[in-house]
Amino acid sequence: MLSMQLQIVCNWTAPVAKAGHRRGPGFASQPALSHSRAMNESMIQKPDYETALREAGVRITRPRRVILGILSDAEDHPDAMEIFKRSVAVDSSISLSTVYRTMKLLEGIGAIHRHAFEGGPSRFEPAVGEHHDHLIDIETGDVIEFHSERIEELQQEIARSLGYDIVHHRLELYGRRRRKK
Amino acid sequence: MLSMQLQIVCNWTAPVAKAGHRRGPGFASQPALSHSRAMNESMIQKPDYETALREAGVRITRPRRVILGILSDAEDHPDAMEIFKRSVAVDSSISLSTVYRTMKLLEGIGAIHRHAFEGGPSRFEPAVGEHHDHLIDIETGDVIEFHSERIEELQQEIARSLGYDIVHHRLELYGRRRRKK
DNA sequence: ATCGGTGCAAAGCTTTTGCAAAAGA
DNA sequence: TCTTTTGCAAAAGCTTTGCACCGAT
């Protein structure tokens, strides 16, 4: 039986998933595995975008400040249109172009990550904390972050055995909440 | 040292990667790992699309026959435009719409898989043989197929521990050929 | 003779870009 | 002031769709 193999390491209580596409663990009905961890809320830090931008030598403008604020506050993985809508709610003069340009800029300096989850526009998340992969709830669109050092190692081994160095990778699990019985 | 951990299981000689986006193993400078396997040419079977179509109750038309032939012969992971070009070379009256429609049809009956590799159009491959993941050469676009039972297991464990059942997943390694020294 | 499939053109959706005006530094 | 950045609108890239004609069964 599979669960017998699981070594329980921590048993943090995860918050129930909220509506929308929330960042962070939506829900965990069981403890995380020894070789993996779900990311919990304490891992969600607010990135200091302004410093990052200054270091990149770009100007800090009002639209950028607004968008950056939206990104900092986002607890989900919003797409450009969603970021645009939230930005417009703060400053109605902001344009979608500027959102896209800012996303590209931030991605360029490594401040955010772009995810092209299947069948939809790119979604973004602040590049804070450690690397993680994603489990996408195919019914709600919720995204749960997790990390498995074992899988990372195995990927490295496989790439090496094929004669390659990994530049980056993408691991996405698309799943459905197991209804508790 | 990492390579010390590798258990050699098979030592098939892989063909050198050809230009373009070839399906199957492009190249392997080292043997596959014990817990994983690269897919070799013998694993590439020609799917019987016509039977699949008949079973799906759709008509077998000339454009479909041509496109199916292209797909059967493809040793790479071509995108719609590439399939279109190859089809037009056989029958100049075929339209890009029909290519897209046929791709959707085949995807629907599970005869092909659609891959949305990053930064580009969807690429397709016949759904024959066992499940595998992909390593994409970021310099050439070549795709190497591999499979790791260990990683599959770990994914299952992780999803379960998070309260999910995996419906499908996506693992893509983006890498650069290690220059042999 | 049906009714599904096709080509063509147009539209849809996400993302990018040209340009003149606006605004950081 | 002097560039960089912005908003707008247009375009680009991929994919889908409406429609009238064509062709498999």
CSV table of C-alpha atoms (C1' of nucleotides) in Angstrom, one decimal:
chain,number,residue,atom,x,y,z
A,1,MET,CA,0.0,0.0,0.0
A,2,LEU,CA,1.4,3.3,-1.1
A,3,SER,CA,0.8,5.3,2.0
A,4,MET,CA,2.9,2.9,4.0
A,5,GLN,CA,5.9,4.3,2.2
A,6,LEU,CA,5.3,7.8,3.3
A,7,GLN,CA,7.6,9.1,5.9
A,8,ILE,CA,5.9,11.9,7.7
A,9,VAL,CA,8.1,14.9,8.3
A,10,CYS,CA,5.9,17.8,9.0
A,11,ASN,CA,2.2,18.1,9.5
A,12,TRP,CA,1.4,21.8,9.0
A,13,THR,CA,-2.2,22.7,8.7
A,14,ALA,CA,-2.9,24.2,5.3
A,15,PRO,CA,-5.5,26.8,4.7
A,16,VAL,CA,-8.5,25.8,2.7
A,17,ALA,CA,-8.2,26.9,-0.9
A,18,LYS,CA,-9.9,30.1,-1.7
A,19,ALA,CA,-11.7,30.9,-4.8
A,20,GLY,CA,-9.8,31.9,-7.8
A,21,HIS,CA,-6.2,31.1,-8.7
A,22,ARG,CA,-4.4,31.5,-5.4
A,23,ARG,CA,-0.8,31.2,-4.9
A,24,GLY,CA,0.5,29.0,-2.1
A,25,PRO,CA,-0.9,25.7,-0.9
A,26,GLY,CA,-4.5,25.5,-1.6
A,27,PHE,CA,-5.2,22.6,0.6
A,28,ALA,CA,-3.5,19.4,1.7
A,29,SER,CA,-5.5,16.6,3.1
A,30,GLN,CA,-2.4,14.7,4.1
A,31,PRO,CA,1.0,15.6,5.3
A,32,ALA,CA,3.8,16.4,2.9
A,33,LEU,CA,6.2,13.7,2.0
A,34,SER,CA,9.7,13.4,3.3
A,35,HIS,CA,11.2,14.0,0.0
A,36,SER,CA,9.0,16.8,-0.9
A,37,ARG,CA,7.4,19.7,0.6
A,38,ALA,CA,4.4,21.8,-0.1
A,39,MET,CA,5.1,25.5,0.2
A,40,ASN,CA,3.2,27.1,3.0
A,41,GLU,CA,2.2,30.7,3.6
A,42,SER,CA,5.3,31.6,5.6
A,43,MET,CA,7.3,31.0,2.4
A,44,ILE,CA,5.4,33.7,0.5
A,45,GLN,CA,7.5,36.7,0.9
A,46,LYS,CA,6.9,40.1,-0.6
A,47,PRO,CA,9.6,40.8,-3.1
A,48,ASP,CA,11.4,44.2,-3.1
A,49,TYR,CA,10.7,45.0,-6.7
A,50,GLU,CA,11.8,48.6,-6.4
A,51,THR,CA,15.3,47.8,-5.4
A,52,ALA,CA,15.5,45.2,-8.1
A,53,LEU,CA,14.3,47.8,-10.7
A,54,ARG,CA,16.8,50.4,-9.4
A,55,GLU,CA,19.6,47.9,-9.7
A,56,ALA,CA,18.5,47.1,-13.2
A,57,GLY,CA,18.8,50.8,-13.9
A,58,VAL,CA,15.3,51.4,-15.1
A,59,ARG,CA,13.0,54.2,-14.0
A,60,ILE,CA,10.4,53.8,-11.3
A,61,THR,CA,7.2,55.2,-12.8
A,62,ARG,CA,3.7,55.3,-11.5
A,63,PRO,CA,2.4,52.5,-13.7
A,64,ARG,CA,5.2,50.3,-12.6
A,65,ARG,CA,4.7,51.1,-9.0
A,66,VAL,CA,1.0,50.1,-9.3
A,67,ILE,CA,1.7,46.9,-11.1
A,68,LEU,CA,4.4,46.0,-8.7
A,69,GLY,CA,2.1,46.6,-5.9
A,70,ILE,CA,-0.5,44.3,-7.5
A,71,LEU,CA,2.2,41.6,-7.9
A,72,SER,CA,3.4,41.9,-4.4
A,73,ASP,CA,-0.1,41.5,-3.0
A,74,ALA,CA,-1.1,38.7,-5.4
A,75,GLU,CA,-1.5,35.4,-3.6
A,76,ASP,CA,-2.3,33.7,-6.8
A,77,HIS,CA,-0.8,33.3,-10.3
A,78,PRO,CA,-2.6,36.0,-12.3
A,79,ASP,CA,-2.4,36.4,-16.0
A,80,ALA,CA,-1.7,39.7,-17.8
A,81,MET,CA,-5.4,40.6,-18.2
A,82,GLU,CA,-6.0,39.9,-14.5
A,83,ILE,CA,-3.0,42.1,-13.5
A,84,PHE,CA,-4.3,44.7,-15.9
A,85,LYS,CA,-7.8,44.7,-14.3
A,86,ARG,CA,-6.4,45.0,-10.8
A,87,SER,CA,-4.1,47.7,-11.9
A,88,VAL,CA,-6.8,49.7,-13.5
A,89,ALA,CA,-8.8,49.5,-10.3
A,90,VAL,CA,-5.9,51.5,-8.7
A,91,ASP,CA,-5.1,53.8,-11.6
A,92,SER,CA,-7.5,53.7,-14.5
A,93,SER,CA,-5.0,55.2,-16.9
A,94,ILE,CA,-2.7,52.1,-17.0
A,95,SER,CA,-2.7,50.2,-20.2
A,96,LEU,CA,-2.5,46.5,-21.0
A,97,SER,CA,0.6,47.2,-23.0
A,98,THR,CA,2.4,48.5,-20.0
A,99,VAL,CA,1.4,45.4,-18.1
A,100,TYR,CA,2.9,43.2,-20.7
A,101,ARG,CA,6.0,45.4,-21.0
A,102,THR,CA,6.4,45.4,-17.2
A,103,MET,CA,6.0,41.6,-17.1
A,104,LYS,CA,8.7,41.2,-19.7
A,105,LEU,CA,11.0,43.6,-17.9
A,106,LEU,CA,10.5,41.8,-14.6
A,107,GLU,CA,11.0,38.4,-16.2
A,108,GLY,CA,14.2,39.7,-17.7
A,109,ILE,CA,15.7,40.7,-14.4
A,110,GLY,CA,14.5,37.5,-12.9
A,111,ALA,CA,12.0,39.1,-10.5
A,112,ILE,CA,9.1,37.1,-11.7
A,113,HIS,CA,8.4,33.8,-13.3
A,114,ARG,CA,6.2,33.2,-16.3
A,115,HIS,CA,4.2,30.0,-16.4
A,116,ALA,CA,2.5,28.8,-19.6
A,117,PHE,CA,0.1,26.4,-18.0
A,118,GLU,CA,-1.8,24.5,-20.6
A,119,GLY,CA,-4.7,26.1,-22.5
A,120,GLY,CA,-4.5,29.6,-21.5
A,121,PRO,CA,-2.5,32.8,-21.3
A,122,SER,CA,0.8,33.1,-19.3
A,123,ARG,CA,0.4,33.5,-15.6
A,124,PHE,CA,3.0,35.1,-13.4
A,125,GLU,CA,4.3,34.9,-9.9
A,126,PRO,CA,7.0,36.7,-8.0
A,127,ALA,CA,10.3,34.9,-8.0
A,128,VAL,CA,10.8,34.8,-4.3
A,129,GLY,CA,11.8,31.8,-2.2
A,130,GLU,CA,13.0,28.6,-3.5
A,131,HIS,CA,12.3,26.8,-6.7
A,132,HIS,CA,9.1,24.8,-6.9
A,133,ASP,CA,6.9,23.0,-9.3
A,134,HIS,CA,3.1,23.3,-9.6
A,135,LEU,CA,0.0,21.1,-9.2
A,136,ILE,CA,-2.9,22.7,-11.0
A,137,ASP,CA,-6.4,21.9,-10.0
A,138,ILE,CA,-8.1,21.2,-13.3
A,139,GLU,CA,-11.5,22.1,-11.9
A,140,THR,CA,-10.8,25.4,-10.2
A,141,GLY,CA,-7.5,26.5,-11.8
A,142,ASP,CA,-6.0,26.7,-8.3
A,143,VAL,CA,-2.3,26.3,-8.2
A,144,ILE,CA,-0.5,24.4,-5.4
A,145,GLU,CA,3.3,24.8,-5.2
A,146,PHE,CA,5.5,21.9,-4.2
A,147,HIS,CA,9.0,20.9,-4.3
A,148,SER,CA,10.8,17.5,-4.4
A,149,GLU,CA,14.5,17.3,-4.1
A,150,ARG,CA,14.4,13.7,-5.3
A,151,ILE,CA,12.7,14.6,-8.5
A,152,GLU,CA,15.2,17.5,-9.1
A,153,GLU,CA,18.1,15.0,-8.6
A,154,LEU,CA,16.5,12.5,-10.9
A,155,GLN,CA,16.0,15.1,-13.6
A,156,GLN,CA,19.7,16.1,-13.4
A,157,GLU,CA,20.8,12.5,-13.7
A,158,ILE,CA,18.6,11.9,-16.7
A,159,ALA,CA,19.7,15.0,-18.5
A,160,ARG,CA,23.4,14.1,-17.8
A,161,SER,CA,22.9,10.6,-19.0
A,162,LEU,CA,21.5,12.0,-22.2
A,163,GLY,CA,24.4,14.4,-22.6
A,164,TYR,CA,22.7,17.5,-21.6
A,165,ASP,CA,22.9,20.2,-18.9
A,166,ILE,CA,19.5,21.4,-17.7
A,167,VAL,CA,19.0,25.1,-18.2
A,168,HIS,CA,15.5,25.0,-16.7
A,169,HIS,CA,12.6,22.6,-16.5
A,170,ARG,CA,8.9,22.5,-16.1
A,171,LEU,CA,7.0,20.0,-14.0
A,172,GLU,CA,3.3,20.5,-13.8
A,173,LEU,CA,0.8,18.0,-12.4
A,174,TYR,CA,-2.8,18.5,-13.5
A,175,GLY,CA,-5.1,16.9,-11.0
A,176,ARG,CA,-8.5,16.7,-9.4
A,177,ARG,CA,-9.1,17.0,-5.7
A,178,ARG,CA,-9.6,13.5,-4.2
A,179,ARG,CA,-13.0,13.5,-2.6
A,180,LYS,CA,-12.4,12.3,0.9
A,181,LYS,CA,-14.3,9.2,1.6
B,1,MET,CA,30.6,12.0,-7.8
B,2,LEU,CA,27.3,11.7,-9.5
B,3,SER,CA,28.1,9.4,-12.3
B,4,MET,CA,29.2,6.8,-9.8
B,5,GLN,CA,25.6,6.4,-8.9
B,6,LEU,CA,24.5,5.4,-12.3
B,7,GLN,CA,23.7,1.8,-12.9
B,8,ILE,CA,24.1,0.9,-16.4
B,9,VAL,CA,21.2,-1.2,-17.8
B,10,CYS,CA,21.4,-0.9,-21.5
B,11,ASN,CA,23.9,0.6,-23.8
B,12,TRP,CA,22.1,1.0,-27.1
B,13,THR,CA,23.8,3.1,-29.6
B,14,ALA,CA,21.7,6.1,-30.4
B,15,PRO,CA,21.7,7.7,-33.8
B,16,VAL,CA,23.1,11.2,-34.1
B,17,ALA,CA,20.4,13.9,-34.0
B,18,LYS,CA,19.4,15.0,-37.4
B,19,ALA,CA,18.6,18.6,-38.2
B,20,GLY,CA,15.1,19.8,-37.4
B,21,HIS,CA,12.9,18.7,-34.6
B,22,ARG,CA,13.3,15.0,-34.7
B,23,ARG,CA,11.3,12.6,-32.7
B,24,GLY,CA,13.0,9.8,-30.9
B,25,PRO,CA,16.3,10.0,-29.1
B,26,GLY,CA,18.4,12.5,-30.9
B,27,PHE,CA,21.6,11.6,-29.2
B,28,ALA,CA,22.8,10.0,-26.0
B,29,SER,CA,26.4,10.4,-25.0
B,30,GLN,CA,26.0,8.1,-22.1
B,31,PRO,CA,23.9,5.1,-21.3
B,32,ALA,CA,20.4,5.5,-19.9
B,33,LEU,CA,20.0,5.3,-16.2
B,34,SER,CA,18.7,2.3,-14.4
B,35,HIS,CA,15.6,4.1,-13.3
B,36,SER,CA,15.0,5.8,-16.6
B,37,ARG,CA,15.2,5.0,-20.2
B,38,ALA,CA,15.6,7.0,-23.3
B,39,MET,CA,13.2,5.9,-26.0
B,40,ASN,CA,15.0,4.2,-28.9
B,41,GLU,CA,14.0,3.8,-32.5
B,42,SER,CA,12.4,0.4,-32.1
B,43,MET,CA,9.9,2.0,-29.8
B,44,ILE,CA,8.7,4.3,-32.6
B,45,GLN,CA,5.8,2.5,-34.2
B,46,LYS,CA,3.6,3.6,-37.0
B,47,PRO,CA,0.1,4.2,-35.6
B,48,ASP,CA,-2.9,2.8,-37.5
B,49,TYR,CA,-4.8,6.1,-37.8
B,50,GLU,CA,-7.3,4.9,-40.3
B,51,THR,CA,-8.6,2.2,-38.1
B,52,ALA,CA,-8.8,4.7,-35.2
B,53,LEU,CA,-10.7,7.1,-37.4
B,54,ARG,CA,-13.1,4.5,-38.6
B,55,GLU,CA,-13.7,3.5,-35.0
B,56,ALA,CA,-14.4,7.1,-34.1
B,57,GLY,CA,-17.0,7.1,-36.9
B,58,VAL,CA,-15.5,9.9,-39.0
B,59,ARG,CA,-15.0,9.9,-42.7
B,60,ILE,CA,-11.7,9.1,-44.2
B,61,THR,CA,-11.1,11.8,-46.7
B,62,ARG,CA,-8.2,12.6,-48.9
B,63,PRO,CA,-6.8,15.5,-46.8
B,64,ARG,CA,-7.0,13.3,-43.8
B,65,ARG,CA,-5.2,10.5,-45.4
B,66,VAL,CA,-2.4,12.8,-46.5
B,67,ILE,CA,-2.1,14.4,-43.1
B,68,LEU,CA,-2.2,11.0,-41.4
B,69,GLY,CA,0.6,9.8,-43.7
B,70,ILE,CA,2.7,12.8,-42.8
B,71,LEU,CA,2.2,12.1,-39.1
B,72,SER,CA,3.0,8.5,-39.5
B,73,ASP,CA,6.2,9.3,-41.2
B,74,ALA,CA,7.2,12.1,-38.9
B,75,GLU,CA,10.2,11.3,-36.8
B,76,ASP,CA,10.0,14.6,-35.1
B,77,HIS,CA,7.4,16.7,-33.2
B,78,PRO,CA,6.2,19.0,-36.0
B,79,ASP,CA,3.9,22.0,-35.4
B,80,ALA,CA,0.8,22.7,-37.5
B,81,MET,CA,2.5,24.8,-40.0
B,82,GLU,CA,5.2,22.2,-40.5
B,83,ILE,CA,2.5,19.5,-41.0
B,84,PHE,CA,0.7,21.9,-43.4
B,85,LYS,CA,3.9,22.4,-45.5
B,86,ARG,CA,4.6,18.7,-45.7
B,87,SER,CA,1.0,18.0,-46.6
B,88,VAL,CA,0.9,20.6,-49.3
B,89,ALA,CA,4.0,19.0,-50.8
B,90,VAL,CA,1.8,15.9,-51.3
B,91,ASP,CA,-1.5,17.6,-52.1
B,92,SER,CA,-1.4,21.4,-52.8
B,93,SER,CA,-5.1,21.8,-52.1
B,94,ILE,CA,-4.9,21.0,-48.4
B,95,SER,CA,-5.5,24.0,-46.1
B,96,LEU,CA,-4.1,24.9,-42.8
B,97,SER,CA,-7.5,24.9,-41.3
B,98,THR,CA,-7.9,21.3,-42.1
B,99,VAL,CA,-4.6,20.6,-40.5
B,100,TYR,CA,-5.7,22.2,-37.3
B,101,ARG,CA,-9.1,20.5,-37.5
B,102,THR,CA,-7.5,17.2,-38.0
B,103,MET,CA,-5.1,17.7,-35.2
B,104,LYS,CA,-8.0,18.5,-32.9
B,105,LEU,CA,-9.8,15.5,-34.1
B,106,LEU,CA,-6.9,13.2,-33.6
B,107,GLU,CA,-6.2,14.7,-30.2
B,108,GLY,CA,-9.8,14.1,-29.3
B,109,ILE,CA,-9.7,10.4,-30.0
B,110,GLY,CA,-6.3,10.2,-28.3
B,111,ALA,CA,-4.4,9.3,-31.4
B,112,ILE,CA,-1.9,12.1,-31.0
B,113,HIS,CA,-0.5,14.2,-28.2
B,114,ARG,CA,-0.2,18.0,-28.3
B,115,HIS,CA,2.8,19.6,-26.6
B,116,ALA,CA,2.9,23.2,-25.8
B,117,PHE,CA,6.6,23.6,-25.4
B,118,GLU,CA,7.5,27.0,-24.3
B,119,GLY,CA,7.7,30.0,-26.6
B,120,GLY,CA,6.1,28.5,-29.7
B,121,PRO,CA,3.2,26.9,-31.4
B,122,SER,CA,1.9,23.5,-30.3
B,123,ARG,CA,3.8,20.5,-31.6
B,124,PHE,CA,2.3,17.1,-32.1
B,125,GLU,CA,3.4,13.5,-31.9
B,126,PRO,CA,1.6,10.2,-32.5
B,127,ALA,CA,0.3,8.7,-29.3
B,128,VAL,CA,2.0,5.3,-29.7
B,129,GLY,CA,4.1,3.4,-27.2
B,130,GLU,CA,4.4,4.2,-23.6
B,131,HIS,CA,4.2,7.5,-21.8
B,132,HIS,CA,7.3,9.6,-21.8
B,133,ASP,CA,8.5,13.0,-21.0
B,134,HIS,CA,10.7,15.4,-23.1
B,135,LEU,CA,14.0,17.0,-23.0
B,136,ILE,CA,14.2,19.9,-25.4
B,137,ASP,CA,17.5,21.1,-26.8
B,138,ILE,CA,17.1,24.9,-26.4
B,139,GLU,CA,19.6,25.5,-29.2
B,140,THR,CA,18.2,23.3,-31.9
B,141,GLY,CA,14.7,22.6,-30.8
B,142,ASP,CA,15.4,18.9,-31.0
B,143,VAL,CA,13.3,16.8,-28.7
B,144,ILE,CA,14.6,13.7,-26.8
B,145,GLU,CA,12.1,11.4,-25.2
B,146,PHE,CA,12.8,9.8,-21.9
B,147,HIS,CA,10.9,8.0,-19.2
B,148,SER,CA,11.6,7.6,-15.5
B,149,GLU,CA,9.4,5.3,-13.5
B,150,ARG,CA,10.9,6.7,-10.3
B,151,ILE,CA,9.8,10.2,-11.2
B,152,GLU,CA,6.3,9.0,-12.1
B,153,GLU,CA,6.0,7.3,-8.7
B,154,LEU,CA,7.2,10.4,-6.9
B,155,GLN,CA,4.7,12.5,-8.7
B,156,GLN,CA,1.9,10.2,-7.7
B,157,GLU,CA,3.1,10.3,-4.1
B,158,ILE,CA,3.3,14.1,-4.1
B,159,ALA,CA,-0.2,14.5,-5.6
B,160,ARG,CA,-1.7,12.1,-3.2
B,161,SER,CA,-0.1,13.8,-0.2
B,162,LEU,CA,-1.6,17.0,-1.4
B,163,GLY,CA,-5.0,15.4,-1.7
B,164,TYR,CA,-5.1,15.1,-5.5
B,165,ASP,CA,-5.4,12.5,-8.2
B,166,ILE,CA,-3.2,13.2,-11.2
B,167,VAL,CA,-5.1,13.4,-14.4
B,168,HIS,CA,-2.0,14.1,-16.5
B,169,HIS,CA,1.3,15.8,-16.1
B,170,ARG,CA,3.9,17.6,-18.0
B,171,LEU,CA,7.6,17.3,-17.4
B,172,GLU,CA,9.9,19.1,-19.7
B,173,LEU,CA,13.6,19.5,-19.3
B,174,TYR,CA,15.1,22.4,-21.3
B,175,GLY,CA,18.8,21.9,-21.8
B,176,ARG,CA,22.0,22.4,-23.7
B,177,ARG,CA,24.2,19.7,-25.2
B,178,ARG,CA,27.1,19.2,-22.9
B,179,ARG,CA,30.2,19.7,-25.0
B,180,LYS,CA,32.3,16.7,-24.6
B,181,LYS,CA,35.7,17.5,-23.1
C,1,DA,C1',-28.9,12.1,-51.7
C,2,DT,C1',-27.3,12.9,-47.5
C,3,DC,C1',-24.6,15.1,-44.2
C,4,DG,C1',-20.0,15.5,-42.8
C,5,DG,C1',-15.6,17.7,-44.4
C,6,DT,C1',-13.1,21.2,-46.9
C,7,DG,C1',-11.1,25.7,-48.5
C,8,DC,C1',-11.2,30.3,-48.0
C,9,DA,C1',-11.5,34.3,-45.5
C,10,DA,C1',-12.5,36.5,-41.5
C,11,DA,C1',-12.3,36.7,-36.7
C,12,DG,C1',-10.5,35.6,-32.0
C,13,DC,C1',-7.1,35.7,-28.5
C,14,DT,C1',-2.8,36.7,-26.5
C,15,DT,C1',1.1,39.4,-27.0
C,16,DT,C1',4.1,42.7,-29.4
C,17,DT,C1',5.3,47.0,-31.6
C,18,DG,C1',5.4,51.9,-33.9
C,19,DC,C1',4.7,56.4,-32.6
C,20,DA,C1',3.9,60.8,-30.6
C,21,DA,C1',3.0,62.5,-26.1
C,22,DA,C1',4.1,62.4,-21.2
C,23,DA,C1',7.1,62.1,-17.4
C,24,DG,C1',11.2,60.3,-14.6
C,25,DA,C1',16.1,61.5,-13.4
D,1,DT,C1',16.6,68.8,-20.3
D,2,DC,C1',17.1,64.4,-22.1
D,3,DT,C1',15.9,59.9,-22.4
D,4,DT,C1',12.9,56.4,-21.0
D,5,DT,C1',8.3,55.1,-20.6
D,6,DT,C1',3.5,55.3,-21.6
D,7,DG,C1',-1.1,54.9,-24.0
D,8,DC,C1',-3.2,54.1,-28.0
D,9,DA,C1',-4.0,51.7,-32.0
D,10,DA,C1',-2.4,48.7,-35.1
D,11,DA,C1',-0.2,44.4,-36.1
D,12,DA,C1',1.7,39.9,-35.4
D,13,DG,C1',1.4,35.0,-34.4
D,14,DC,C1',-1.3,31.1,-33.6
D,15,DT,C1',-5.7,29.0,-33.8
D,16,DT,C1',-10.7,28.8,-34.5
D,17,DT,C1',-14.9,29.5,-37.0
D,18,DG,C1',-18.7,30.9,-40.5
D,19,DC,C1',-20.1,29.7,-44.8
D,20,DA,C1',-21.0,27.8,-49.2
D,21,DC,C1',-19.4,24.2,-51.9
D,22,DC,C1',-17.6,19.5,-52.3
D,23,DG,C1',-17.3,14.7,-51.7
D,24,DA,C1',-17.6,10.0,-48.8
D,25,DT,C1',-20.8,6.8,-47.7
